[in-house]
Short mmCIF file of C-alpha atoms and ligand atoms in Angstrom, two decimals:
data_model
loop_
_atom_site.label_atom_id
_atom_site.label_comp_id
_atom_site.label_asym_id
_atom_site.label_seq_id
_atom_site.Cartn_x
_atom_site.Cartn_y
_atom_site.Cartn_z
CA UNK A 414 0.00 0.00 0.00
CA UNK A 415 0.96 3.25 -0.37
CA UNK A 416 0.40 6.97 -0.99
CA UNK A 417 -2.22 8.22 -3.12
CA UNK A 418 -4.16 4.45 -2.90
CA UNK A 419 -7.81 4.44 -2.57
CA UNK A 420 -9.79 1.42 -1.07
CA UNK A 421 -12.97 0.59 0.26
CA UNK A 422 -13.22 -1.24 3.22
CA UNK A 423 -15.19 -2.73 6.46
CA UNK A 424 -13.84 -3.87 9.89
CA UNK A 425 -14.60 -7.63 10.27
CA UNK A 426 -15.59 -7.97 13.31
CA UNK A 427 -19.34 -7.79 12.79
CA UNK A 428 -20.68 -5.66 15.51
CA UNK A 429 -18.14 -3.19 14.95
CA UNK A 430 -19.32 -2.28 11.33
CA UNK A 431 -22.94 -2.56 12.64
CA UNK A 432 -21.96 0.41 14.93
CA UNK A 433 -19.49 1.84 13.03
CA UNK A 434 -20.18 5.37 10.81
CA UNK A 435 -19.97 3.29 7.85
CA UNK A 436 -18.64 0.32 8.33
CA UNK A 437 -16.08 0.54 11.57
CA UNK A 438 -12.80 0.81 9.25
CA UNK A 439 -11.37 3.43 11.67
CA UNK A 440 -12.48 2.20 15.04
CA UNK A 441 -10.78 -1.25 13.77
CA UNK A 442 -7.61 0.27 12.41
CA UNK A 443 -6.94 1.93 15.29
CA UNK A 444 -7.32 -1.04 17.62
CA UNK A 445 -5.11 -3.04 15.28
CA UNK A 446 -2.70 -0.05 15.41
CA UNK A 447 -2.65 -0.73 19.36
CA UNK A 448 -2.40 -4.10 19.27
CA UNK A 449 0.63 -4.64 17.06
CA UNK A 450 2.27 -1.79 18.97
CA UNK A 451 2.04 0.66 16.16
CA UNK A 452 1.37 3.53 18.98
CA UNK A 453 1.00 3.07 22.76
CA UNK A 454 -2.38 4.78 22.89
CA UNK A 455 -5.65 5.95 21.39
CA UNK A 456 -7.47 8.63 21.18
CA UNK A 457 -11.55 8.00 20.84
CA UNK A 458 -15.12 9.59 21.59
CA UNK A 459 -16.60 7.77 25.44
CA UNK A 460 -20.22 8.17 24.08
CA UNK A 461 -22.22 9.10 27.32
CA UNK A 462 -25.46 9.38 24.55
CA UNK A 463 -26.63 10.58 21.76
CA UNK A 464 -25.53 14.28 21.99
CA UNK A 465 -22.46 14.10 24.99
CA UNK A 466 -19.02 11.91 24.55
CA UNK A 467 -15.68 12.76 26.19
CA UNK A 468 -12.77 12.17 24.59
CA UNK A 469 -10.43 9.69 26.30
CA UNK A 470 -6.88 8.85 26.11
CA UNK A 471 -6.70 4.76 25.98
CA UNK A 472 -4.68 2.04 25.60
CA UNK A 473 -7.33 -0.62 26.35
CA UNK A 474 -8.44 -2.07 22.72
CA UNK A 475 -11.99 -2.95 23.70
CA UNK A 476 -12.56 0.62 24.81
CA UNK A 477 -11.58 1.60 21.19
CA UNK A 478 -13.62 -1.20 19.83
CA UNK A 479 -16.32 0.46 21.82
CA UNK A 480 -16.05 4.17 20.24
CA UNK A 481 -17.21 3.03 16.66
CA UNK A 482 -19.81 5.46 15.29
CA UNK A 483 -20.23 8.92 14.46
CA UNK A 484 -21.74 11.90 16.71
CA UNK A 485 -22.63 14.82 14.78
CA UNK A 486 -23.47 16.90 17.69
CA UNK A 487 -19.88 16.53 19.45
CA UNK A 488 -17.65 19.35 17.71
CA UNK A 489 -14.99 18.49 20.09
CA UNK A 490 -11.46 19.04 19.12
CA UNK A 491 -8.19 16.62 20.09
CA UNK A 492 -5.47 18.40 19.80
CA UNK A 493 -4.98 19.98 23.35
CA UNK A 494 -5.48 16.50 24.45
CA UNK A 495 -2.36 14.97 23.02
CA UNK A 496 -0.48 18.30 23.52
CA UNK A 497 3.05 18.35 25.64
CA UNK A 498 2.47 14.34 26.39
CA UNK A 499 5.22 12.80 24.24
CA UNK A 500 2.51 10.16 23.14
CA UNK A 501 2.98 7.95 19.87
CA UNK A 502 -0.35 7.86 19.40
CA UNK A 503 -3.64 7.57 16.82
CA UNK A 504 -6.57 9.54 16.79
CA UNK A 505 -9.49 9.99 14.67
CA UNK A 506 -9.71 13.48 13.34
CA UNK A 507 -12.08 16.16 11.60
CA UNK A 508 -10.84 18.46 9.22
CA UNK A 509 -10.14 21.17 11.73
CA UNK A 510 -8.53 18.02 14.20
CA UNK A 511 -6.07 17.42 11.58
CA UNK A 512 -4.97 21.45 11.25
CA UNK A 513 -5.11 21.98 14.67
CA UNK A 514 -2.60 18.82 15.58
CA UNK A 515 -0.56 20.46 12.75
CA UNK A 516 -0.10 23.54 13.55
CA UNK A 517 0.64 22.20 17.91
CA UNK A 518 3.26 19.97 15.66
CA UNK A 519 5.13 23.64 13.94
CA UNK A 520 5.00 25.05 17.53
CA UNK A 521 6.80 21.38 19.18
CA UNK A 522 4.09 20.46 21.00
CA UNK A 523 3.04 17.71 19.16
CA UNK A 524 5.52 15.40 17.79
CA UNK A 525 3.69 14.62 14.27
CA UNK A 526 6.26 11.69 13.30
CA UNK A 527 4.71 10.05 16.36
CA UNK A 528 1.31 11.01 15.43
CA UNK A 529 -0.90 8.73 13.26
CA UNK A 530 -4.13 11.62 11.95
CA UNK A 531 -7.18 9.10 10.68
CA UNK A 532 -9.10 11.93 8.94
CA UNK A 533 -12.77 12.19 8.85
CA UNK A 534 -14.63 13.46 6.19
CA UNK A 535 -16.60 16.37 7.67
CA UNK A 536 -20.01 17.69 6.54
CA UNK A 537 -20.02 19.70 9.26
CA UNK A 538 -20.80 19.36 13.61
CA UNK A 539 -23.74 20.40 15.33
CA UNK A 540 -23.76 21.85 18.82
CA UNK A 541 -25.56 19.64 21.30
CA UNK A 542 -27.99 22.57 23.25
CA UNK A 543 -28.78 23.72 19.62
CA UNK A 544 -29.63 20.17 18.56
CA UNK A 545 -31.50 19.54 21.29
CA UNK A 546 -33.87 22.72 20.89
CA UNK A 547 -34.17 21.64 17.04
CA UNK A 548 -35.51 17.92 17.34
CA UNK A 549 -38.27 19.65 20.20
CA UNK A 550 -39.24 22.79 17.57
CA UNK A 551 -38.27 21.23 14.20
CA UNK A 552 -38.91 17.58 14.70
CA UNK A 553 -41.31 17.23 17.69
CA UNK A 554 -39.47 14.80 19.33
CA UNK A 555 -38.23 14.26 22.72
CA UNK A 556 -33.88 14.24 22.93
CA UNK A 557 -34.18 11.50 25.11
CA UNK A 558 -35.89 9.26 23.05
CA UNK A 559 -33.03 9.47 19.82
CA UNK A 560 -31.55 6.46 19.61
CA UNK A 561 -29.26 7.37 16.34
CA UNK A 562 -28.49 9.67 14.10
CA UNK A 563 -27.61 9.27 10.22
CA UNK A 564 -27.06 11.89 6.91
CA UNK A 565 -28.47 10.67 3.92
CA UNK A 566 -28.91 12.51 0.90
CA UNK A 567 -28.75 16.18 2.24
CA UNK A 568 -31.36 14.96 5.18
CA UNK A 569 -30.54 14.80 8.36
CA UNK A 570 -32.25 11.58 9.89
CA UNK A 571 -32.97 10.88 13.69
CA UNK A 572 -34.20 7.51 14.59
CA UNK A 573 -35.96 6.98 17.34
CA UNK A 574 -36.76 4.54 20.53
CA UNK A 575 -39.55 3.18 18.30
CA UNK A 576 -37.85 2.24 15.17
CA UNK A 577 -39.51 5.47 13.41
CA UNK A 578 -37.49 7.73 11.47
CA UNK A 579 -37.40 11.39 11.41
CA UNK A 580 -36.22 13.31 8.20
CA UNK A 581 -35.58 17.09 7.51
CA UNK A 582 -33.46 18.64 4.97
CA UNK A 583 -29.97 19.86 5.90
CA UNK A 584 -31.27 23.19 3.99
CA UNK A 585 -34.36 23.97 6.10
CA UNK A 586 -32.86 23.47 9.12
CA UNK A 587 -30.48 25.85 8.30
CA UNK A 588 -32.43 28.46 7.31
CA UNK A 589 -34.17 28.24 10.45
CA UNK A 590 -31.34 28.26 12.40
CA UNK A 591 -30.49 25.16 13.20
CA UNK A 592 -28.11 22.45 11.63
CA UNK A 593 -24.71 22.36 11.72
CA UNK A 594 -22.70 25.40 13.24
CA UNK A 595 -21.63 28.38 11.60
CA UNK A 596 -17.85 28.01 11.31
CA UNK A 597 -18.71 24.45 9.62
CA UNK A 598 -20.92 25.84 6.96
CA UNK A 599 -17.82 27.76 5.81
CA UNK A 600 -15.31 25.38 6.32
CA UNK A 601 -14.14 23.96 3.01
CA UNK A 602 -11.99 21.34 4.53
CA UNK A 603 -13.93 18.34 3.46
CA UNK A 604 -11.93 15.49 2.70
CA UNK A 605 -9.21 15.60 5.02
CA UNK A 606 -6.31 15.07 3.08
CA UNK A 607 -4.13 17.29 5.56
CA UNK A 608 -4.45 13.76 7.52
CA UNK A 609 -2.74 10.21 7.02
CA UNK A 610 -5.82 8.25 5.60
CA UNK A 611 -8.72 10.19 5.00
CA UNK A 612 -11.95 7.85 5.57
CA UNK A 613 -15.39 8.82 5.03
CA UNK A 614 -19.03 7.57 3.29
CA UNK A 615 -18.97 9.74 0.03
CA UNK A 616 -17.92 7.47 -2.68
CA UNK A 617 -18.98 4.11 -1.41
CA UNK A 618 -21.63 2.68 -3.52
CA UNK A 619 -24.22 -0.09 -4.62
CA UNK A 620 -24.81 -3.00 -1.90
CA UNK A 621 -21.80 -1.73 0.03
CA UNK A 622 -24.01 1.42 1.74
CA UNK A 623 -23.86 2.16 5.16
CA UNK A 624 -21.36 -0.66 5.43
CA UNK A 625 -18.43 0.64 4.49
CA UNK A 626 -15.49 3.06 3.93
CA UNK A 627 -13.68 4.87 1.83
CA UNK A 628 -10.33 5.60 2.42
CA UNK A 629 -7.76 7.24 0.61
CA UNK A 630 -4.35 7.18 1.61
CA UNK A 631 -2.07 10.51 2.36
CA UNK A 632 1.29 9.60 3.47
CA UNK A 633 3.28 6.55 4.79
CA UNK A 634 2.01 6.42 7.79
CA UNK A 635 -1.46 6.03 6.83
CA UNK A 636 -0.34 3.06 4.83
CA UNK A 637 1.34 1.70 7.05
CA UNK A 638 -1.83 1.93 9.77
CA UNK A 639 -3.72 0.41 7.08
CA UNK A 640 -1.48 -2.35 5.92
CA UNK A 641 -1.07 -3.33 9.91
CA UNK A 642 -4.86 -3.62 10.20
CA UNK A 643 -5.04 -5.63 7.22
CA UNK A 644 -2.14 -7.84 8.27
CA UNK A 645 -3.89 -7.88 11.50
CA UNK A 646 -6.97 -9.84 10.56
CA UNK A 647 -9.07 -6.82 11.46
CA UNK A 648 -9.82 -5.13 8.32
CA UNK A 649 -10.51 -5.94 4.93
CA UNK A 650 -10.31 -4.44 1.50
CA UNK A 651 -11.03 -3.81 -2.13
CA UNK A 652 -10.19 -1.36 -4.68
CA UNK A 653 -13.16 1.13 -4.88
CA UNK A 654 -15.61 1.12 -8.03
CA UNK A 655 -14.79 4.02 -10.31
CA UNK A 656 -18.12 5.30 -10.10
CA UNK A 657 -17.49 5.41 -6.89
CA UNK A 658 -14.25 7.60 -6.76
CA UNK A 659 -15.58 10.00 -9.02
CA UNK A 660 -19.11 10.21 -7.16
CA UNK A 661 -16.43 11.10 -4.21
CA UNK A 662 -14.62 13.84 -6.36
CA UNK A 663 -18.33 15.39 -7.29
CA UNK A 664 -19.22 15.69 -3.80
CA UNK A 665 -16.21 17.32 -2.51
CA UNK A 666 -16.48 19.48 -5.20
CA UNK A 667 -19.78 20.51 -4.51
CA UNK A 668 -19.56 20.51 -0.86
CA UNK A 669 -16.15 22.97 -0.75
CA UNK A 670 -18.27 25.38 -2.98
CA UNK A 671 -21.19 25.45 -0.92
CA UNK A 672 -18.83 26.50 2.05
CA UNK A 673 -16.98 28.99 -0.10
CA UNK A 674 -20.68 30.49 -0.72
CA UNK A 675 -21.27 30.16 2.91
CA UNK A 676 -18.31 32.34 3.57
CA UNK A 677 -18.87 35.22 1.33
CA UNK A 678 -22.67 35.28 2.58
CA UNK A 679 -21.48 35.37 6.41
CA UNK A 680 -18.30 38.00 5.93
CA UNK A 681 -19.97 40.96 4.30
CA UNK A 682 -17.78 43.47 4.76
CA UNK A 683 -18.32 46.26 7.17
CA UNK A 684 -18.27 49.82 5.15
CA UNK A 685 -18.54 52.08 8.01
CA UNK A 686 -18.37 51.00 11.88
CA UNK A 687 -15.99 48.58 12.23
CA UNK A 688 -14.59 49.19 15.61
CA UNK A 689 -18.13 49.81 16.95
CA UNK A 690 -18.98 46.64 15.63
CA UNK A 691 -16.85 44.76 17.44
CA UNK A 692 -16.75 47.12 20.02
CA UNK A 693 -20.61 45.86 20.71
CA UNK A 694 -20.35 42.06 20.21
CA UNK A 695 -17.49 42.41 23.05
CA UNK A 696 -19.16 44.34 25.37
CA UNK A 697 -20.31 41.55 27.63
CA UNK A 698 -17.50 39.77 27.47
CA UNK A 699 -16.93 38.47 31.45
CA UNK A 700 -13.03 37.48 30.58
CA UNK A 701 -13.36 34.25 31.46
CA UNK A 702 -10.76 32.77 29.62
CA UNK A 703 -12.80 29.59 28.33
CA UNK A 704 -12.00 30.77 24.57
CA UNK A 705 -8.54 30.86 24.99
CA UNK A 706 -8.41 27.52 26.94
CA UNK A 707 -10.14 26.08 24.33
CA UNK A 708 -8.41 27.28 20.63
CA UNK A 709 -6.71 24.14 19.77
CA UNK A 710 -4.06 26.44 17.63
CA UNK A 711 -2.86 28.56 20.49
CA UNK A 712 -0.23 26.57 23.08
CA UNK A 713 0.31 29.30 25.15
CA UNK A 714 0.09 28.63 28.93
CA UNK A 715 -1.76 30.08 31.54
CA UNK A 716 0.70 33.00 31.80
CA UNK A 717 0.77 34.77 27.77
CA UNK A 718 0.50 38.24 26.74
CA UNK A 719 -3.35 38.29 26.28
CA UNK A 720 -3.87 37.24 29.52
CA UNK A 721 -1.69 40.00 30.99
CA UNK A 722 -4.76 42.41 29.73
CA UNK A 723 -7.30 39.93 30.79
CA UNK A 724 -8.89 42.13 33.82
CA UNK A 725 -10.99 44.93 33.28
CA UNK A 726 -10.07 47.46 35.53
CA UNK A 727 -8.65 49.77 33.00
CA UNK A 728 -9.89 52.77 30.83
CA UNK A 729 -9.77 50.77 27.70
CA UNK A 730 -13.17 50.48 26.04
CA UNK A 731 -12.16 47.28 23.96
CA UNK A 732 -10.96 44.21 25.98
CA UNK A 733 -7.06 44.01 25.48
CA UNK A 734 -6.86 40.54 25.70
CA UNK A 735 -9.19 39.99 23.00
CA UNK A 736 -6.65 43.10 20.17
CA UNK A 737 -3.95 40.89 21.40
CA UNK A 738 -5.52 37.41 20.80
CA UNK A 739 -7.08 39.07 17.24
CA UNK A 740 -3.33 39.29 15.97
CA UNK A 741 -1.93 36.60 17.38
CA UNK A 742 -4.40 34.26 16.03
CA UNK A 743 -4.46 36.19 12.48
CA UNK A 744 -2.43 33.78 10.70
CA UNK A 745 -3.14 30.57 12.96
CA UNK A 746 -6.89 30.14 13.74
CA UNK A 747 -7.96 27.49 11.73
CA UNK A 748 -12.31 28.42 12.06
CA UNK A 749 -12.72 25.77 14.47
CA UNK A 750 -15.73 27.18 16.09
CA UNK A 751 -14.54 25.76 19.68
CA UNK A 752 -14.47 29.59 20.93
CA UNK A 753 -17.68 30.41 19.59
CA UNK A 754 -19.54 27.31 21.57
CA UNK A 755 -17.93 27.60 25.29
CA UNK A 756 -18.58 31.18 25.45
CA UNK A 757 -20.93 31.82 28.28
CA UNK A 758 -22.34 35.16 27.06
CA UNK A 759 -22.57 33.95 23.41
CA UNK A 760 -20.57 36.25 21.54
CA UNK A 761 -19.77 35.13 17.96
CA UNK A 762 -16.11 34.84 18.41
CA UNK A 763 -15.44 32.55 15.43
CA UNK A 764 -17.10 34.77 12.93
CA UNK A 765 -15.13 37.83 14.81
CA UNK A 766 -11.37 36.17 14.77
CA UNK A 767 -12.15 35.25 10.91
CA UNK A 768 -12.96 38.60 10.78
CA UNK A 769 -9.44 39.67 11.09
CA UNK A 770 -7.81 36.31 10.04
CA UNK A 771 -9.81 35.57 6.63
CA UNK A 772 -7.64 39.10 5.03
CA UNK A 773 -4.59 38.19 6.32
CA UNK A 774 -4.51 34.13 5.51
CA UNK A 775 -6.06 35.07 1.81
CA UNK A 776 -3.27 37.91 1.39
CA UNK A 777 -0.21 35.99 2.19
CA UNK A 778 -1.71 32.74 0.69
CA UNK A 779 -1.46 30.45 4.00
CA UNK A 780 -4.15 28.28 5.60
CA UNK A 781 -3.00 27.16 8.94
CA UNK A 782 -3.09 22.98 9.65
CA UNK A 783 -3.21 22.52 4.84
CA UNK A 784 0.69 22.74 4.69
CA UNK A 785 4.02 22.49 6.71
CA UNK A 786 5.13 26.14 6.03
CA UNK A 787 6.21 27.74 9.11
CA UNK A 788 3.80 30.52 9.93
CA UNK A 789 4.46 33.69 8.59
CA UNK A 790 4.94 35.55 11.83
CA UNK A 791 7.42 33.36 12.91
CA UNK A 792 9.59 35.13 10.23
CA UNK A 793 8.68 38.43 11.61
CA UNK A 794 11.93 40.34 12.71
CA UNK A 795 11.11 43.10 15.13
CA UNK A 796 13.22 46.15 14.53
CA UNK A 797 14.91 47.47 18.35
C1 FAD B 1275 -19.11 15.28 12.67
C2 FAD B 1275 -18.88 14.31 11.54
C3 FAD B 1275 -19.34 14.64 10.26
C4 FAD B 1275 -19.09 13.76 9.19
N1 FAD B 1275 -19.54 14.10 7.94
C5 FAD B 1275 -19.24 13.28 6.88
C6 FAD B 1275 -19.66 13.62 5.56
O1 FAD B 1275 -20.33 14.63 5.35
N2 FAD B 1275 -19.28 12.78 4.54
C7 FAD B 1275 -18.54 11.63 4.74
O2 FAD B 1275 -18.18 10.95 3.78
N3 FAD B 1275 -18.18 11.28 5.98
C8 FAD B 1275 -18.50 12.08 7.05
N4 FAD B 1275 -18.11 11.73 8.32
C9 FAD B 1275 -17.34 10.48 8.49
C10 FAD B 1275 -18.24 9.27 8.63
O3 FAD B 1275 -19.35 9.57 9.45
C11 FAD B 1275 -17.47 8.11 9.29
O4 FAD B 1275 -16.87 8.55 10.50
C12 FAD B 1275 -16.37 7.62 8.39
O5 FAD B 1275 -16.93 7.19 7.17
C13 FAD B 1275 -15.62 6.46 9.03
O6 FAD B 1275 -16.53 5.45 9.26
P1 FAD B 1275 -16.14 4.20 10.14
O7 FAD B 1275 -17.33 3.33 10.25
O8 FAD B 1275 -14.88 3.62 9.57
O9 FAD B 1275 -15.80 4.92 11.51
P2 FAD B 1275 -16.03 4.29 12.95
O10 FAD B 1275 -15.44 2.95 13.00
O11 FAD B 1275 -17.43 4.49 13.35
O12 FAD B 1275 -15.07 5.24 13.82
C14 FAD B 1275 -15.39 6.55 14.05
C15 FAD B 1275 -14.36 7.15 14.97
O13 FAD B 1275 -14.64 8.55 15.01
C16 FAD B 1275 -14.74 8.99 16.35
N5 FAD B 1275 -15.74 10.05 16.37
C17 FAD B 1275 -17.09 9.94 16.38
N6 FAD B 1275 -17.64 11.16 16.37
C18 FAD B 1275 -16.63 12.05 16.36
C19 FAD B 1275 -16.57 13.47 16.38
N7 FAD B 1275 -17.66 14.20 16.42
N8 FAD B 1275 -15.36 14.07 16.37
C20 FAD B 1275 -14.21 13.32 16.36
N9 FAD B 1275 -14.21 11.97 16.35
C21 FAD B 1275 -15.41 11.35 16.35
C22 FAD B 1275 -15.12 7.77 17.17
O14 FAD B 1275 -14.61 7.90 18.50
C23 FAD B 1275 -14.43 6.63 16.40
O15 FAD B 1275 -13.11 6.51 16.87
C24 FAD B 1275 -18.38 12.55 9.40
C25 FAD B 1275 -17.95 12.22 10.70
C26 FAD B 1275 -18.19 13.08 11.76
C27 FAD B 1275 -17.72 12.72 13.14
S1 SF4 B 1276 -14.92 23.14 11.17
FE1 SF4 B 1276 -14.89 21.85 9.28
S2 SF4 B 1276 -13.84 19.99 9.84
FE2 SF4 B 1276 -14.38 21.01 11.77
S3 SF4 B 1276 -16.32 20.11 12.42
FE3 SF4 B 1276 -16.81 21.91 11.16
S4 SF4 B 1276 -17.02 21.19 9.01
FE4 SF4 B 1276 -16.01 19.59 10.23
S1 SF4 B 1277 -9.72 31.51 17.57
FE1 SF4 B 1277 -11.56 30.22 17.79
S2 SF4 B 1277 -11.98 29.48 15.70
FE2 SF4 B 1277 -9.88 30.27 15.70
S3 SF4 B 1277 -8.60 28.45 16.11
FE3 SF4 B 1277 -9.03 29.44 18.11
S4 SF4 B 1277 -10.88 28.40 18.93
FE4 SF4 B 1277 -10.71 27.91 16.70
S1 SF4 B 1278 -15.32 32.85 26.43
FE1 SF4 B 1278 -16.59 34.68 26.07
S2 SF4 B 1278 -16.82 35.64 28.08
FE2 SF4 B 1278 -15.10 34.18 28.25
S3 SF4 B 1278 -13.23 35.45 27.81
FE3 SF4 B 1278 -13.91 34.52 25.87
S4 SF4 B 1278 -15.24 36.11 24.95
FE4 SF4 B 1278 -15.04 36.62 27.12
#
């Protein structure tokens, strides 16, 4: 195996590609991966249900046999987790997982030749208070009664306790609202191929629906993760249909554009008012600190130079800490959307750092976590 390979393929252990997304291809590779001692532990989702996982740190193969399936209303992020712990490790990883371990790896916190990125497709996350109000107002259903979740043909499908199913259009939802969350409906990374292996449903066809994946491979370690599993008895594969790839290349396509349409309908540019734009959405910030805990590109510590301007006791009208974090995050933040969803007073701070990111980034032609470049204001030479 090797670089540039596509397959299709399904874990064979039965009840894992029952549970599995599509088929349990990752959740098998990566307890293959810890089994023959390819890393000494695992990153994976500890469903708690339907809308709430943690992400846990294992070496315990059952427990990653347990993780298979996807939750589309967990827009966690792993970086931070395998940050500063010297790990050779695997994880499964989003678009914005992969560029955020990437970026951790330029700044040596993250060791990537250690690191094994399975990439997930990504459609997009949902947030799980903002799913929960939607399947009460748009689908009349109780949360607590979901028993799983699937996207099929731009619908987004609950099942519930009673075997019935529940569809809406991704479209609908969105206009009223709900659906996924906003960084993710501009996000154009959908086929992770800023990861190893990038694995995902789009392209699988014909009787092989629903039960299996399609992989393509982006470096040598992904081949080597998927050769081990192979040689390992716990996955199997075939060469993909070429209906199927090119199916997969149509999607992409389609999908990247609908995010790039996304982004110039969100980021109208502000004629007149700028600063007393953001001026306002800051206003009720309570400096916390949650956002910058969170932002899987920053590995800072506790002590940084925002959070030397964190308090307010000052005549500023603007928080400091949030001009500081503005530039330093111009040509890292990746539009994760982690600092818009743990901020207690709701300001849109995804849409606000893009705000002063999406210039720069398009200007000096970088996208943090796509490439190994060195980011560009490590270059910068300050003058005494
Ligand atoms: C939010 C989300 C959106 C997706 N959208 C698409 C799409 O539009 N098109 C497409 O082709 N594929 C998409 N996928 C990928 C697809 O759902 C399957 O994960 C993929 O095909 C692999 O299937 P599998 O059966 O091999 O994975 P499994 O064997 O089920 O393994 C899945 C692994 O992903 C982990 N995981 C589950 N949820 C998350 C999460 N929210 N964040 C990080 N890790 C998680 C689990 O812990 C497990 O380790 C999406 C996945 C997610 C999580
Ligand atoms: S930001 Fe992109 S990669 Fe991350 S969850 Fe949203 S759509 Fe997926
Ligand atoms: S500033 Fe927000 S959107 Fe940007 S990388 Fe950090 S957490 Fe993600
Ligand atoms: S999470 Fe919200 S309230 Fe907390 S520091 Fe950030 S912007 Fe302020």
């Amino acid at each position: 195996m090797q670089k540039g390979e596509m397959y299709v393929g399904w874990s064979t252990k039965e009840d894992v590609r029952k549970r599995g997304g599509s088929g349990g291809l990752v959740t098998s590779m990566l307890a293959a991966a810890l089994e023959k001692k390819l890393v000494d532990a695992v990153v994976v989702l500890k469903k708690i249900n339907e809308f709430e996982a943690v992400p846990i740190i294992t070496s315990d193969v059952n427990e990653v046999l347990n993780s298979a399936g996807s939750l589309h209303s967990v827009p966690s992020n792993f970086a931070k987790l395998i940050a500063d712990r010297k790990l050779k490790v695997a994880l499964p990883a989003k678009g914005c997982d992969a560029r955020a371990i990437i970026e951790q790896g330029k700044r040596n916190a993250i060791n990537l030749d250690n690191t094994f990125i399975v990439g997930l497709n990504c459609g997009g996350s949902m947030h799980p208070v903002v799913t929960r109000e939607m399947l009460e107002v748009m689908y009349k259903i109780k949360p607590e009664d979901v028993h799983g979740e699937e996207i099929e043909k731009g619908k987004l499908i609950f099942e519930t306790k009673d075997g019935k199913e529940h569809a809406i259009t991704i479209d609908e939802l969105e206009e009223k609202g709900y659906g996924r969350r906003e960084s993710c409906r501009y996000c154009t990374i959908k086929v992770p191929n800023n990861s190893d292996i990038a694995c995902g449903n789009w392209g699988v066809i014909g009787d092989l629906v629903g039960k299996a994946t399609f992989v393509e491979i982006n470096s040598e370690k992904g081949a080597k993760l998927l050769q081990n599993a192979v040689d390992a008895g716990y996955v199997q594969v075939q060469k993909p249909d070429e209906k199927g790839v090119a199916i997969r290349a149509k999607i992409k396509g389609v999908m990247e554009d609908l995010g790039k349409k996304w982004k110039g309908k969100i980021f109208v540019p502000i004629e007149n008012g700028r600063l007393e734009y953001f001026r306002k959405e800051l206003e009720h910030c309570i400096d916390c600190g949650a956002c910058k805990t969170v932002c899987p590109t920053c590995s800072c510590g506790a002590v940084s130079k925002c959070t030397e301007y964190h308090l307010r006791g000052d005549a500023y009208k603007m928080s400091m800490y949030h001009l500081v974090r503005f530039t330093h995050l111009a040509d890292a933040c990746i539009g994760c959307g982690q600092c818009t969803d743990v901020c207690p007073v709701d300001i849109p701070l995804t849409r606000l750092y893009r705000m002063f990111a999406n210039p720069i980034q398009e200007q000096l032609k970088y996208e943090p976590g796509m490439d190994m470049r060195k980011p560009p204001y490590f270059e910068v030479k300050l003058n005494e």
